[in-house]
Short mmCIF file of C-alpha atoms in Angstrom, two decimals:
data_model
loop_
_atom_site.label_atom_id
_atom_site.label_comp_id
_atom_site.label_asym_id
_atom_site.label_seq_id
_atom_site.Cartn_x
_atom_site.Cartn_y
_atom_site.Cartn_z
CA MET A 23 16.71 6.53 -6.80
CA THR A 24 17.10 4.09 -3.91
CA GLU A 25 14.24 3.03 -1.65
CA LYS A 26 15.61 5.23 1.15
CA GLN A 27 15.94 8.26 -1.15
CA ALA A 28 12.41 7.71 -2.43
CA LEU A 29 11.02 7.67 1.11
CA CYS A 30 13.08 10.69 2.18
CA SER A 31 11.71 12.61 -0.79
CA GLU A 32 8.21 12.18 0.64
CA LEU A 33 9.23 14.44 3.55
CA THR A 34 10.38 17.29 1.30
CA GLY A 35 6.83 18.54 0.97
CA GLN A 36 6.55 18.69 4.77
CA ARG A 37 9.43 21.09 5.41
CA GLY A 38 7.22 23.70 7.05
CA ALA A 39 5.71 21.15 9.42
CA MET A 40 9.15 19.68 10.14
CA TRP A 41 10.52 23.13 11.04
CA LEU A 42 7.53 23.51 13.34
CA LEU A 43 8.27 20.08 14.83
CA GLY A 44 11.87 21.11 15.39
CA GLY A 45 10.76 24.36 17.04
CA TYR A 46 8.41 22.55 19.40
CA SER A 47 11.16 20.02 20.21
CA VAL A 48 13.67 22.80 21.02
CA ALA A 49 11.14 24.58 23.23
CA ASN A 50 10.26 21.30 24.95
CA THR A 51 13.93 20.51 25.59
CA PHE A 52 14.65 23.98 27.01
CA SER A 53 11.64 23.55 29.30
CA LYS A 54 13.13 20.27 30.53
CA ILE A 55 16.51 21.91 31.07
CA GLY A 56 14.80 24.70 32.95
CA LEU A 57 13.03 22.17 35.17
CA SER A 58 16.31 20.33 35.83
CA TYR A 59 18.13 23.48 36.89
CA ALA A 60 15.16 24.68 38.93
CA MET A 61 15.19 21.40 40.88
CA GLY A 62 18.92 21.73 41.56
CA TRP A 63 18.63 25.34 42.62
CA PHE A 64 15.68 24.35 44.82
CA ILE A 65 17.91 21.88 46.72
CA ASN A 66 20.85 24.26 47.05
CA LEU A 67 18.64 27.13 48.25
CA ALA A 68 16.85 24.84 50.73
CA ILE A 69 20.21 23.74 52.18
CA ALA A 70 21.26 27.40 52.40
CA GLY A 71 18.00 28.25 54.18
CA GLN A 72 16.86 30.86 51.62
CA MET A 73 13.12 30.04 51.76
CA THR A 74 11.93 33.12 49.84
CA ARG A 75 14.03 32.21 46.85
CA VAL A 76 13.01 28.57 47.25
CA LEU A 77 9.37 29.56 46.63
CA GLY A 78 10.33 31.53 43.54
CA VAL A 79 12.32 28.63 42.11
CA GLY A 80 9.41 26.29 42.96
CA ALA A 81 7.11 28.50 40.90
CA LEU A 82 9.65 28.36 38.05
CA ALA A 83 9.66 24.55 38.24
CA LEU A 84 5.86 24.43 38.06
CA ALA A 85 5.88 26.75 35.03
CA ALA A 86 8.47 24.51 33.35
CA LEU A 87 6.26 21.48 34.00
CA GLY A 88 3.32 23.22 32.36
CA LEU A 89 5.43 24.14 29.32
CA ILE A 90 6.72 20.55 29.04
CA TYR A 91 3.11 19.33 28.87
CA VAL A 92 2.12 21.88 26.22
CA PHE A 93 5.16 21.33 24.01
CA SER A 94 5.13 17.52 24.39
CA VAL A 95 1.54 17.40 23.16
CA SER A 96 2.41 19.80 20.32
CA VAL A 97 5.39 17.65 19.28
CA THR A 98 3.25 14.49 19.21
CA ALA A 99 0.39 16.18 17.35
CA THR A 100 2.75 17.64 14.73
CA ARG A 101 4.54 14.33 14.26
CA LEU A 102 1.25 12.45 13.82
CA ALA A 103 0.01 15.07 11.34
CA ILE A 104 3.18 14.68 9.24
CA MET A 105 2.89 10.88 9.35
CA GLN A 106 -0.74 11.08 8.26
CA ARG A 107 0.02 13.38 5.33
CA VAL A 108 2.97 11.27 4.19
CA GLN A 109 0.87 8.11 4.41
CA GLN A 110 -1.86 9.74 2.33
CA ARG A 111 0.73 10.93 -0.23
CA LEU A 112 2.16 7.43 -0.56
CA LYS A 113 -1.26 5.86 -1.00
CA ALA A 114 -2.28 8.52 -3.52
CA LYS A 115 0.90 7.89 -5.50
CA ILE A 116 0.26 4.14 -5.55
CA TYR A 117 -3.38 4.72 -6.60
CA ARG A 118 -2.23 7.06 -9.36
CA ASN A 119 0.43 4.67 -10.65
CA VAL A 120 -1.90 1.67 -10.60
CA PHE A 121 -4.67 3.61 -12.38
CA GLN A 122 -2.68 5.67 -14.85
CA HIS A 123 0.52 3.79 -15.65
CA ASP A 124 1.46 0.47 -17.14
CA CYS A 125 1.96 -2.03 -14.33
CA ARG A 126 2.54 -4.79 -16.90
CA GLN A 127 5.96 -3.43 -17.79
CA ALA A 128 7.00 -2.82 -14.17
CA GLY A 129 6.50 -6.41 -13.07
CA VAL A 130 4.12 -5.52 -10.26
CA SER A 131 0.73 -6.99 -9.44
CA THR A 132 -2.29 -4.73 -9.23
CA SER A 133 -3.96 -7.26 -6.94
CA ASP A 134 -0.99 -7.07 -4.55
CA ALA A 135 -1.38 -3.28 -4.43
CA PHE A 136 -4.22 -3.80 -1.91
CA ASN A 137 -1.85 -5.50 0.53
CA VAL A 138 0.79 -2.82 -0.04
CA VAL A 139 -1.69 -0.03 0.67
CA GLU A 140 -3.31 -1.65 3.70
CA THR A 141 -0.27 -3.21 5.41
CA VAL A 142 3.02 -1.91 4.05
CA VAL A 143 2.24 1.82 3.90
CA PRO A 144 0.80 2.08 7.47
CA THR A 145 3.75 0.10 8.85
CA LEU A 146 6.23 2.35 7.05
CA ALA A 147 4.36 5.43 8.29
CA THR A 148 4.78 4.26 11.89
CA ASP A 149 8.11 2.43 11.90
CA TYR A 150 10.04 4.46 9.31
CA PHE A 151 8.61 7.95 9.15
CA GLY A 152 7.48 7.98 12.79
CA SER A 153 10.94 6.85 13.89
CA ARG A 154 12.66 9.31 11.58
CA LEU A 155 10.59 12.18 12.98
CA SER A 156 11.09 11.06 16.59
CA ARG A 157 14.84 11.20 15.99
CA ILE A 158 14.57 14.97 15.53
CA GLY A 159 13.33 15.47 19.08
CA ASN A 160 15.71 12.85 20.48
CA ILE A 161 18.77 14.36 18.80
CA LEU A 162 17.86 17.84 19.99
CA GLN A 163 17.16 16.57 23.50
CA VAL A 164 20.46 14.67 23.74
CA THR A 165 22.45 17.57 22.30
CA LEU A 166 20.94 20.43 24.33
CA CYS A 167 20.73 18.47 27.59
CA SER A 168 24.36 17.36 27.12
CA LEU A 169 25.40 20.99 26.67
CA ALA A 170 23.47 21.85 29.83
CA LEU A 171 25.27 19.00 31.62
CA LEU A 172 28.58 20.31 30.29
CA TRP A 173 27.81 23.59 32.04
CA VAL A 174 27.61 21.74 35.39
CA SER A 175 30.97 19.93 35.12
CA VAL A 176 33.19 19.21 32.13
CA PRO A 177 34.85 16.05 33.59
CA LEU A 178 31.48 14.73 34.72
CA PHE A 179 30.08 15.34 31.27
CA GLY A 180 32.90 13.38 29.65
CA LEU A 181 32.44 10.36 31.91
CA PHE A 182 28.68 10.39 31.47
CA GLY A 183 29.12 10.57 27.73
CA LEU A 184 31.20 7.39 27.74
CA ILE A 185 28.71 5.54 29.91
CA SER A 186 25.70 6.68 27.86
CA ALA A 187 27.32 5.42 24.63
CA ILE A 188 26.90 1.78 25.71
CA PRO A 189 23.45 1.30 24.03
CA PHE A 190 24.90 2.29 20.66
CA LEU A 191 27.68 -0.29 21.01
CA VAL A 192 25.07 -3.04 21.46
CA ASN A 193 22.96 -1.83 18.50
CA PRO A 194 24.65 -3.94 15.73
CA LEU A 195 24.18 -7.12 17.77
CA ILE A 196 20.39 -6.94 17.78
CA ARG A 197 19.58 -5.07 14.55
CA ARG A 198 19.67 -8.11 12.27
CA ARG A 199 17.41 -10.29 14.45
CA PHE A 200 14.93 -7.46 14.96
CA GLY A 201 14.66 -6.76 11.23
CA ARG A 202 14.23 -10.45 10.41
CA TYR A 203 11.26 -10.90 12.75
CA LYS A 204 9.58 -7.73 11.48
CA GLY A 205 10.05 -8.76 7.85
CA VAL A 206 8.65 -12.28 8.39
CA LEU A 207 5.67 -10.90 10.30
CA ASN A 208 4.76 -8.45 7.53
CA ARG A 209 5.03 -11.18 4.90
CA GLU A 210 2.74 -13.43 6.95
CA ILE A 211 0.19 -10.61 7.32
CA ALA A 212 0.21 -9.96 3.56
CA ALA A 213 -0.20 -13.68 2.77
CA HIS A 214 -3.03 -14.00 5.28
CA MET A 215 -4.88 -11.01 3.79
CA THR A 216 -4.52 -12.48 0.30
CA LEU A 217 -5.92 -15.83 1.48
CA TRP A 218 -8.78 -14.20 3.39
CA THR A 219 -9.72 -11.94 0.46
CA GLY A 220 -9.80 -14.89 -1.94
CA ILE A 221 -11.99 -16.94 0.40
CA LEU A 222 -14.41 -14.04 0.90
CA ASN A 223 -14.73 -13.59 -2.86
CA GLY A 224 -15.58 -17.26 -3.24
CA LEU A 225 -17.74 -17.59 -0.14
CA THR A 226 -20.92 -18.44 -2.06
CA THR A 227 -19.16 -21.22 -3.98
CA ILE A 228 -17.60 -22.58 -0.78
CA LYS A 229 -21.01 -22.81 0.90
CA ALA A 230 -22.69 -24.24 -2.18
CA PHE A 231 -20.27 -27.17 -2.35
CA SER A 232 -20.12 -27.72 1.42
CA ALA A 233 -16.39 -26.94 1.43
CA THR A 234 -16.59 -24.83 4.57
CA PRO A 235 -14.55 -27.24 6.79
CA ILE A 236 -11.67 -27.31 4.31
CA PHE A 237 -11.39 -23.56 3.97
CA THR A 238 -11.95 -23.08 7.70
CA ARG A 239 -9.00 -25.39 8.26
CA GLN A 240 -6.90 -23.36 5.80
CA LEU A 241 -7.73 -20.15 7.64
CA THR A 242 -7.07 -21.74 11.02
CA GLN A 243 -3.65 -22.98 9.90
CA ALA A 244 -2.83 -19.57 8.42
CA ASP A 245 -3.99 -17.92 11.65
CA GLY A 246 -1.71 -20.19 13.64
CA GLN A 247 1.30 -19.32 11.50
CA LEU A 248 0.48 -15.62 11.64
CA GLU A 249 0.01 -15.57 15.40
CA GLU A 250 3.23 -17.52 15.90
CA GLN A 251 5.13 -14.90 13.94
CA ARG A 252 3.27 -12.13 15.77
CA ARG A 253 4.25 -13.76 19.09
CA ASN A 254 7.90 -13.97 18.03
CA ALA A 255 7.91 -10.35 16.92
CA THR A 256 6.22 -9.24 20.15
CA LEU A 257 8.69 -11.22 22.26
CA TRP A 258 11.56 -9.62 20.41
CA ASP A 259 10.02 -6.20 20.96
CA VAL A 260 9.86 -7.02 24.68
CA ARG A 261 13.49 -8.21 24.66
CA ILE A 262 14.60 -4.96 23.06
CA SER A 263 12.51 -2.92 25.48
CA GLN A 264 13.90 -4.78 28.49
CA LEU A 265 17.44 -4.59 27.14
CA SER A 266 17.03 -0.84 26.65
CA THR A 267 15.71 -0.52 30.21
CA LEU A 268 18.60 -2.59 31.54
CA LEU A 269 21.13 -0.48 29.69
CA THR A 270 19.42 2.71 30.83
CA MET A 271 19.36 1.70 34.47
CA GLY A 272 22.92 0.45 34.29
CA ALA A 273 24.09 3.71 32.73
CA GLN A 274 22.23 5.74 35.36
CA ILE A 275 23.68 3.68 38.23
CA GLY A 276 27.15 4.15 36.79
CA CYS A 277 26.57 7.88 36.46
CA MET A 278 25.32 8.09 40.06
CA LEU A 279 28.45 6.34 41.33
CA VAL A 280 30.65 8.76 39.41
CA ALA A 281 28.61 11.73 40.67
CA ALA A 282 28.92 10.46 44.26
CA LEU A 283 32.70 10.47 43.90
CA PHE A 284 32.56 14.05 42.60
CA ILE A 285 30.49 15.09 45.66
CA LEU A 286 32.92 13.38 48.05
CA ASN A 287 35.75 15.33 46.43
CA ARG A 288 33.66 18.51 46.70
CA GLN A 289 33.78 19.05 42.95
CA ILE A 290 29.95 19.44 42.70
CA THR A 291 27.13 20.23 45.11
CA VAL A 292 24.05 18.16 45.97
CA GLY A 293 22.04 20.57 43.83
CA ASP A 294 24.42 19.93 40.92
CA LEU A 295 23.86 16.21 41.45
CA THR A 296 20.10 16.79 41.25
CA ILE A 297 20.52 18.77 38.02
CA THR A 298 22.80 16.07 36.63
CA MET A 299 20.45 13.20 37.43
CA GLN A 300 17.45 15.04 36.03
CA LEU A 301 19.32 15.83 32.82
CA LEU A 302 20.39 12.18 32.61
CA ASN A 303 16.73 11.21 32.90
CA TYR A 304 16.29 13.10 29.64
CA ILE A 305 19.58 12.20 27.93
CA VAL A 306 19.69 8.42 28.42
CA PRO A 307 16.08 7.65 27.34
CA ALA A 308 16.50 9.94 24.34
CA SER A 309 19.71 8.09 23.44
CA ASN A 310 17.89 4.78 23.69
CA GLY A 311 15.06 6.29 21.66
CA LEU A 312 17.57 7.05 18.91
CA ASN A 313 18.80 3.49 19.10
CA VAL A 314 15.29 2.01 18.85
CA ALA A 315 14.38 4.42 16.04
CA ASN A 316 17.40 3.29 14.04
CA LEU A 317 16.46 -0.34 14.64
CA LYS A 318 12.88 0.20 13.48
CA MET A 319 14.00 2.11 10.39
CA SER A 320 16.48 -0.65 9.55
CA ALA A 321 13.77 -3.30 9.99
CA THR A 322 11.59 -1.65 7.35
CA GLN A 323 14.13 -2.31 4.56
CA PRO A 324 12.18 -5.33 3.17
CA LEU A 325 8.98 -3.24 3.19
CA GLN A 326 10.72 -0.40 1.39
CA GLN A 327 11.86 -2.82 -1.29
CA ARG A 328 8.36 -4.23 -1.62
CA MET A 329 6.72 -0.84 -1.99
CA GLN A 330 9.33 0.74 -4.27
CA PRO A 331 8.04 -0.84 -7.54
CA TYR A 332 4.60 0.69 -6.92
CA LEU A 333 6.12 4.14 -6.48
CA ALA A 334 8.39 3.77 -9.50
CA VAL A 335 5.77 2.54 -12.00
CA THR A 336 5.88 4.74 -15.09
CA SER A 337 4.87 4.33 -18.68
CA PRO A 338 7.97 3.24 -20.62
CA ALA A 339 9.42 5.84 -22.95
CA ALA A 340 9.12 3.30 -25.78
CA SER A 341 5.31 3.02 -25.39
CA ARG A 342 3.58 3.51 -28.71
CA HIS A 343 0.19 4.89 -29.58
CA PHE A 344 -2.73 2.72 -30.61
CA ARG A 345 -3.34 2.32 -34.34
CA VAL A 346 -6.51 0.96 -35.90
CA GLY A 347 -6.15 -2.03 -38.18
CA LYS A 348 -6.37 -5.78 -38.30
CA ILE A 349 -5.39 -7.94 -35.32
CA VAL A 350 -2.63 -10.43 -36.12
CA VAL A 351 -1.60 -13.31 -33.85
CA LYS A 352 1.69 -15.07 -34.68
CA ASN A 353 3.18 -18.16 -33.00
CA LEU A 354 1.29 -17.41 -29.79
CA SER A 355 1.82 -19.73 -26.80
CA TYR A 356 0.62 -19.27 -23.25
CA ARG A 357 0.51 -21.17 -19.96
CA TYR A 358 -0.72 -20.27 -16.47
CA GLY A 359 2.25 -20.64 -14.13
CA SER A 360 3.67 -24.15 -14.27
CA GLU A 361 0.53 -25.68 -15.79
CA SER A 362 0.38 -27.26 -19.21
CA PRO A 363 0.18 -24.75 -22.10
CA VAL A 364 -3.31 -23.48 -22.84
CA PHE A 365 -2.32 -23.30 -26.50
CA THR A 366 0.91 -23.27 -28.51
CA LYS A 367 1.99 -21.69 -31.79
CA ARG A 368 -1.40 -20.12 -32.54
CA ASN A 369 -1.63 -18.10 -35.77
CA MET A 370 -4.71 -16.14 -36.84
CA THR A 371 -5.87 -12.80 -38.18
CA PHE A 372 -8.98 -10.81 -37.22
CA ASP A 373 -9.96 -8.48 -40.04
CA TYR A 374 -10.35 -4.75 -39.45
CA GLN A 375 -13.91 -3.53 -38.77
CA GLN A 376 -15.28 -7.04 -39.13
CA LYS A 377 -17.37 -9.11 -36.75
CA THR A 378 -15.69 -12.37 -35.80
CA ALA A 379 -17.04 -15.29 -33.80
CA ILE A 380 -14.51 -17.31 -31.80
CA ILE A 381 -15.70 -20.84 -31.08
CA GLY A 382 -14.18 -24.02 -29.68
CA PRO A 383 -14.57 -26.51 -26.84
CA SER A 384 -14.41 -25.38 -23.24
CA GLY A 385 -10.85 -24.97 -21.98
CA CYS A 386 -9.27 -24.46 -25.40
CA GLY A 387 -8.17 -20.90 -24.51
CA LYS A 388 -10.78 -18.65 -26.10
CA SER A 389 -11.05 -16.28 -23.13
CA THR A 390 -7.29 -16.42 -22.56
CA LEU A 391 -6.67 -15.36 -26.15
CA MET A 392 -9.09 -12.47 -25.83
CA LYS A 393 -7.45 -11.28 -22.59
CA ILE A 394 -4.05 -11.33 -24.30
CA ILE A 395 -5.41 -9.23 -27.17
CA ALA A 396 -6.96 -6.85 -24.64
CA GLY A 397 -3.63 -6.52 -22.82
CA GLN A 398 -4.87 -8.10 -19.59
CA LEU A 399 -2.46 -11.04 -19.73
CA THR A 400 1.29 -10.88 -20.32
CA GLY A 401 4.11 -13.38 -20.19
CA TYR A 402 3.14 -15.04 -23.46
CA GLN A 403 5.43 -16.16 -26.26
CA GLY A 404 4.88 -14.93 -29.78
CA THR A 405 3.41 -11.65 -30.98
CA VAL A 406 0.01 -9.99 -31.01
CA THR A 407 -0.33 -6.80 -33.06
CA ILE A 408 -3.13 -4.35 -33.70
CA GLY A 409 -2.64 -2.11 -36.72
CA GLY A 410 0.95 -3.37 -36.91
CA VAL A 411 1.78 -2.31 -33.33
CA ALA A 412 2.55 -4.96 -30.71
CA VAL A 413 -0.05 -4.96 -27.95
CA LYS A 414 2.64 -5.08 -25.25
CA ASP A 415 4.19 -1.87 -26.65
CA ILE A 416 0.98 0.16 -26.55
CA GLU A 417 0.64 2.46 -23.55
CA GLN A 418 -1.71 0.68 -21.16
CA THR A 419 -4.28 3.44 -20.65
CA GLU A 420 -4.52 4.06 -24.37
CA LEU A 421 -4.86 0.36 -25.09
CA TYR A 422 -7.69 -0.04 -22.58
CA ARG A 423 -9.42 3.02 -24.02
CA HIS A 424 -9.36 1.60 -27.56
CA VAL A 425 -9.81 -2.12 -26.81
CA VAL A 426 -12.79 -2.80 -24.54
CA TYR A 427 -13.09 -6.29 -23.12
CA ILE A 428 -16.43 -7.45 -21.69
CA ASP A 429 -15.65 -10.27 -19.28
CA GLN A 430 -17.93 -13.18 -18.41
CA ALA A 431 -17.82 -11.95 -14.79
CA PRO A 432 -17.71 -8.14 -15.08
CA MET A 433 -16.80 -6.00 -12.09
CA ILE A 434 -19.70 -4.34 -10.31
CA PHE A 435 -19.01 -1.39 -8.01
CA ARG A 436 -20.90 -0.19 -4.99
CA GLY A 437 -23.50 2.31 -6.21
CA THR A 438 -26.53 2.42 -8.48
CA VAL A 439 -26.89 0.53 -11.76
CA LEU A 440 -26.55 3.88 -13.56
CA ASP A 441 -23.36 4.60 -11.62
CA ASN A 442 -21.97 1.27 -12.76
CA VAL A 443 -22.89 1.86 -16.39
CA THR A 444 -21.38 5.37 -16.52
CA LEU A 445 -18.65 4.59 -13.96
CA PHE A 446 -19.93 7.38 -11.74
CA GLY A 447 -20.07 9.92 -14.55
CA ALA A 448 -16.74 9.09 -16.18
CA ILE A 449 -18.59 7.96 -19.31
CA GLN A 450 -20.62 10.79 -20.80
CA SER A 451 -23.04 10.08 -23.65
CA PRO A 452 -26.38 11.50 -24.81
CA VAL A 453 -27.66 7.98 -25.57
CA VAL A 454 -27.33 6.55 -22.05
CA ASP A 455 -31.07 6.22 -21.51
CA GLU A 456 -31.56 4.72 -24.98
CA ILE A 457 -28.90 2.05 -24.38
CA LEU A 458 -30.36 1.28 -20.94
CA ARG A 459 -33.83 0.84 -22.45
CA ARG A 460 -32.59 -1.41 -25.26
CA LEU A 461 -30.74 -3.60 -22.77
CA GLY A 462 -33.62 -3.75 -20.30
CA LEU A 463 -31.74 -1.82 -17.59
CA PHE A 464 -33.67 1.45 -17.59
CA ALA A 465 -36.25 0.28 -15.02
CA ILE A 466 -33.53 -0.69 -12.54
CA ARG A 467 -31.11 2.16 -13.25
CA GLN A 468 -31.55 3.62 -9.73
CA ARG A 469 -31.24 0.31 -7.92
CA VAL A 470 -28.55 0.64 -5.26
CA ILE A 471 -26.01 -2.18 -5.22
CA THR A 472 -24.38 -2.51 -1.81
CA ALA A 473 -23.31 -6.15 -1.75
CA GLY A 474 -21.49 -6.45 -5.05
CA ASN A 475 -22.52 -9.08 -7.56
CA ALA A 476 -24.91 -10.83 -5.18
CA GLN A 477 -27.74 -8.35 -5.87
CA LEU A 478 -27.61 -8.83 -9.65
CA SER A 479 -28.17 -11.82 -11.88
CA GLY A 480 -25.40 -12.95 -14.20
CA GLY A 481 -27.36 -11.62 -17.15
CA GLU A 482 -27.81 -8.20 -15.53
CA ARG A 483 -24.09 -7.93 -14.80
CA GLN A 484 -23.28 -8.85 -18.39
CA ARG A 485 -25.71 -6.24 -19.73
CA ILE A 486 -24.27 -3.54 -17.46
CA SER A 487 -20.81 -4.29 -18.82
CA LEU A 488 -22.11 -4.32 -22.40
CA ALA A 489 -23.83 -0.98 -21.83
CA ARG A 490 -20.51 0.54 -20.71
CA ALA A 491 -18.82 -0.70 -23.88
CA LEU A 492 -21.57 0.54 -26.17
CA LEU A 493 -21.35 4.04 -24.66
CA VAL A 494 -17.69 4.51 -25.63
CA ALA A 495 -16.44 4.67 -29.19
CA ALA A 496 -13.77 1.99 -28.81
CA PRO A 497 -12.62 0.73 -32.22
CA VAL A 498 -12.12 -2.82 -30.86
CA LEU A 499 -14.86 -4.52 -28.85
CA ILE A 500 -14.32 -7.98 -27.34
CA ILE A 501 -17.37 -9.68 -25.87
CA ASP A 502 -16.99 -12.92 -23.94
CA GLU A 503 -20.17 -15.03 -23.95
CA PRO A 504 -22.77 -12.25 -24.51
CA ASP A 505 -25.63 -14.77 -24.37
CA SER A 506 -24.54 -16.26 -21.05
CA GLY A 507 -27.31 -16.07 -18.46
CA GLN A 508 -29.73 -14.23 -20.78
CA ASP A 509 -33.29 -15.17 -21.52
CA PRO A 510 -34.20 -15.62 -25.22
CA VAL A 511 -35.76 -12.15 -25.54
CA THR A 512 -32.79 -10.34 -23.99
CA SER A 513 -30.38 -12.51 -25.96
CA ALA A 514 -32.08 -11.46 -29.19
CA ILE A 515 -31.86 -7.79 -28.17
CA ILE A 516 -28.11 -8.13 -27.45
CA GLN A 517 -27.54 -9.83 -30.78
CA ARG A 518 -29.31 -7.01 -32.61
CA LEU A 519 -27.12 -4.47 -30.81
CA ILE A 520 -23.93 -6.36 -31.67
CA PHE A 521 -24.76 -6.89 -35.32
CA GLY A 522 -25.95 -3.31 -35.58
CA LEU A 523 -22.50 -1.96 -34.69
CA ARG A 524 -20.65 -0.26 -37.54
CA GLY A 525 -17.04 0.84 -37.93
CA ARG A 526 -15.70 -1.41 -35.15
CA THR A 527 -13.71 -4.61 -34.95
CA VAL A 528 -15.94 -6.91 -32.89
CA LEU A 529 -14.73 -10.23 -31.47
CA VAL A 530 -17.39 -12.45 -29.87
CA VAL A 531 -16.54 -15.56 -27.88
CA THR A 532 -19.53 -17.87 -28.02
CA HIS A 533 -20.66 -21.41 -27.37
CA ASN A 534 -23.62 -20.92 -29.71
CA TRP A 535 -22.66 -23.00 -32.71
CA ASP A 536 -25.98 -22.61 -34.46
CA GLU A 537 -25.21 -22.34 -38.18
CA ALA A 538 -27.72 -19.53 -38.76
CA TYR A 539 -26.22 -17.51 -35.91
CA LEU A 540 -22.59 -18.01 -37.02
CA ALA A 541 -23.52 -17.15 -40.63
CA ARG A 542 -24.25 -13.57 -39.52
CA PHE A 543 -20.54 -13.03 -38.73
CA GLU A 544 -18.08 -11.97 -41.42
CA GLN A 545 -15.51 -14.35 -39.95
CA VAL A 546 -15.55 -17.46 -37.75
CA VAL A 547 -12.38 -18.63 -35.98
CA ARG A 548 -12.34 -22.12 -34.48
CA LEU A 549 -9.81 -22.94 -31.73
#
């Protein structure tokens, strides 16, 4: 399915609303036709001196104006409602794919999904779907008003049709430039949001090391680039608007000259001229509206391509189920981007249902190795298997459910400590209170966290993450630096919990090289 087909499919669930939109657009157009004819009749009757009928036609014109107001508002409200529902459907689909499917295999970034949701989807809702829906009213208005014009004079209609086609002849000349500016602007916005989000996440570190001027300069430079692109895009919007106005006025002047010749030859009346000009006031702008709508839809092509992977993410048919067993690493090599390899040709085995300590100097790749085993890093060379099944072949949701990784910097969500431990009720267990007490979290379980990690110590965050892991029966538990940031008493409690676990494969990354501590593990792996 192409990007265009995928977007069009989002409107299939809105057929009822689109029929309603079409109905309102037809009623609105007929009201405009009625107003046009009423104005022409008004002139003809005034010239003929039939004042009684003039008043009746005037009342008809006022009624048509009232209907135009009602139906115009209804058209806009219906179009906005459809755009809102489609936007919500797209966002919900992206949320569902990111949460439920395997983004590793699709080559998409979950971190980039934020930019897609907050910038790409709203832009598509306005520029693609909004333009596509506006074309319905424009096409109906051009078609019905042209038929009404045909009723006035067939030759006049033919000449006006030729003149009004000029905007469509110019369309290919400006489409490419318009799309290029829109695409560059959206890329700049996405890059700026990524930079700003990263700086906000590291704001405490930036202040602590007095690096504020450097990052302020980065933001200022990024702002300058963004505003330059925004200025270029706005200028091009103005050029298109002015060009459309120029073409519209030119077409109308041409039509007036032709109509004047028809009046001189007594082929139409002054009232017919009034009807004609009023209908042209509806036909030409609607024609230009079609032109602009096509331009906007064409300009969204890069955005459609960017969003498509997030709509198409599915779990591969070849995904395999998780199997318990030993963890085997063969010829494993990994590097971050273009940096030097973190490690090369690593070979090791972690025994099934054994507790293993992973030790080594800082920077040797302990955490990287654990993230690869947990399925959080891809792009490595070599193989990592659990129970004989390659980690990269295991369906992502199932892998995460069976292999729980406790990071050094666990994610804390807005809510209470209890909410964070149970993930707002997603984790159900009768021993929640017991685990909270043993980890020293019971007294603060109702503390509301509104500012993320800043309201918790590093040790508290680590214990919250450990509590989550202990509440689920995951057969593989990976704990990165469980003693980090803990006082001696809490550290001893955590150690008792870890060594008290039975029937699980437990991997512990530690910088505690105390011989008595390491002797408690069934296996010690040194990197």
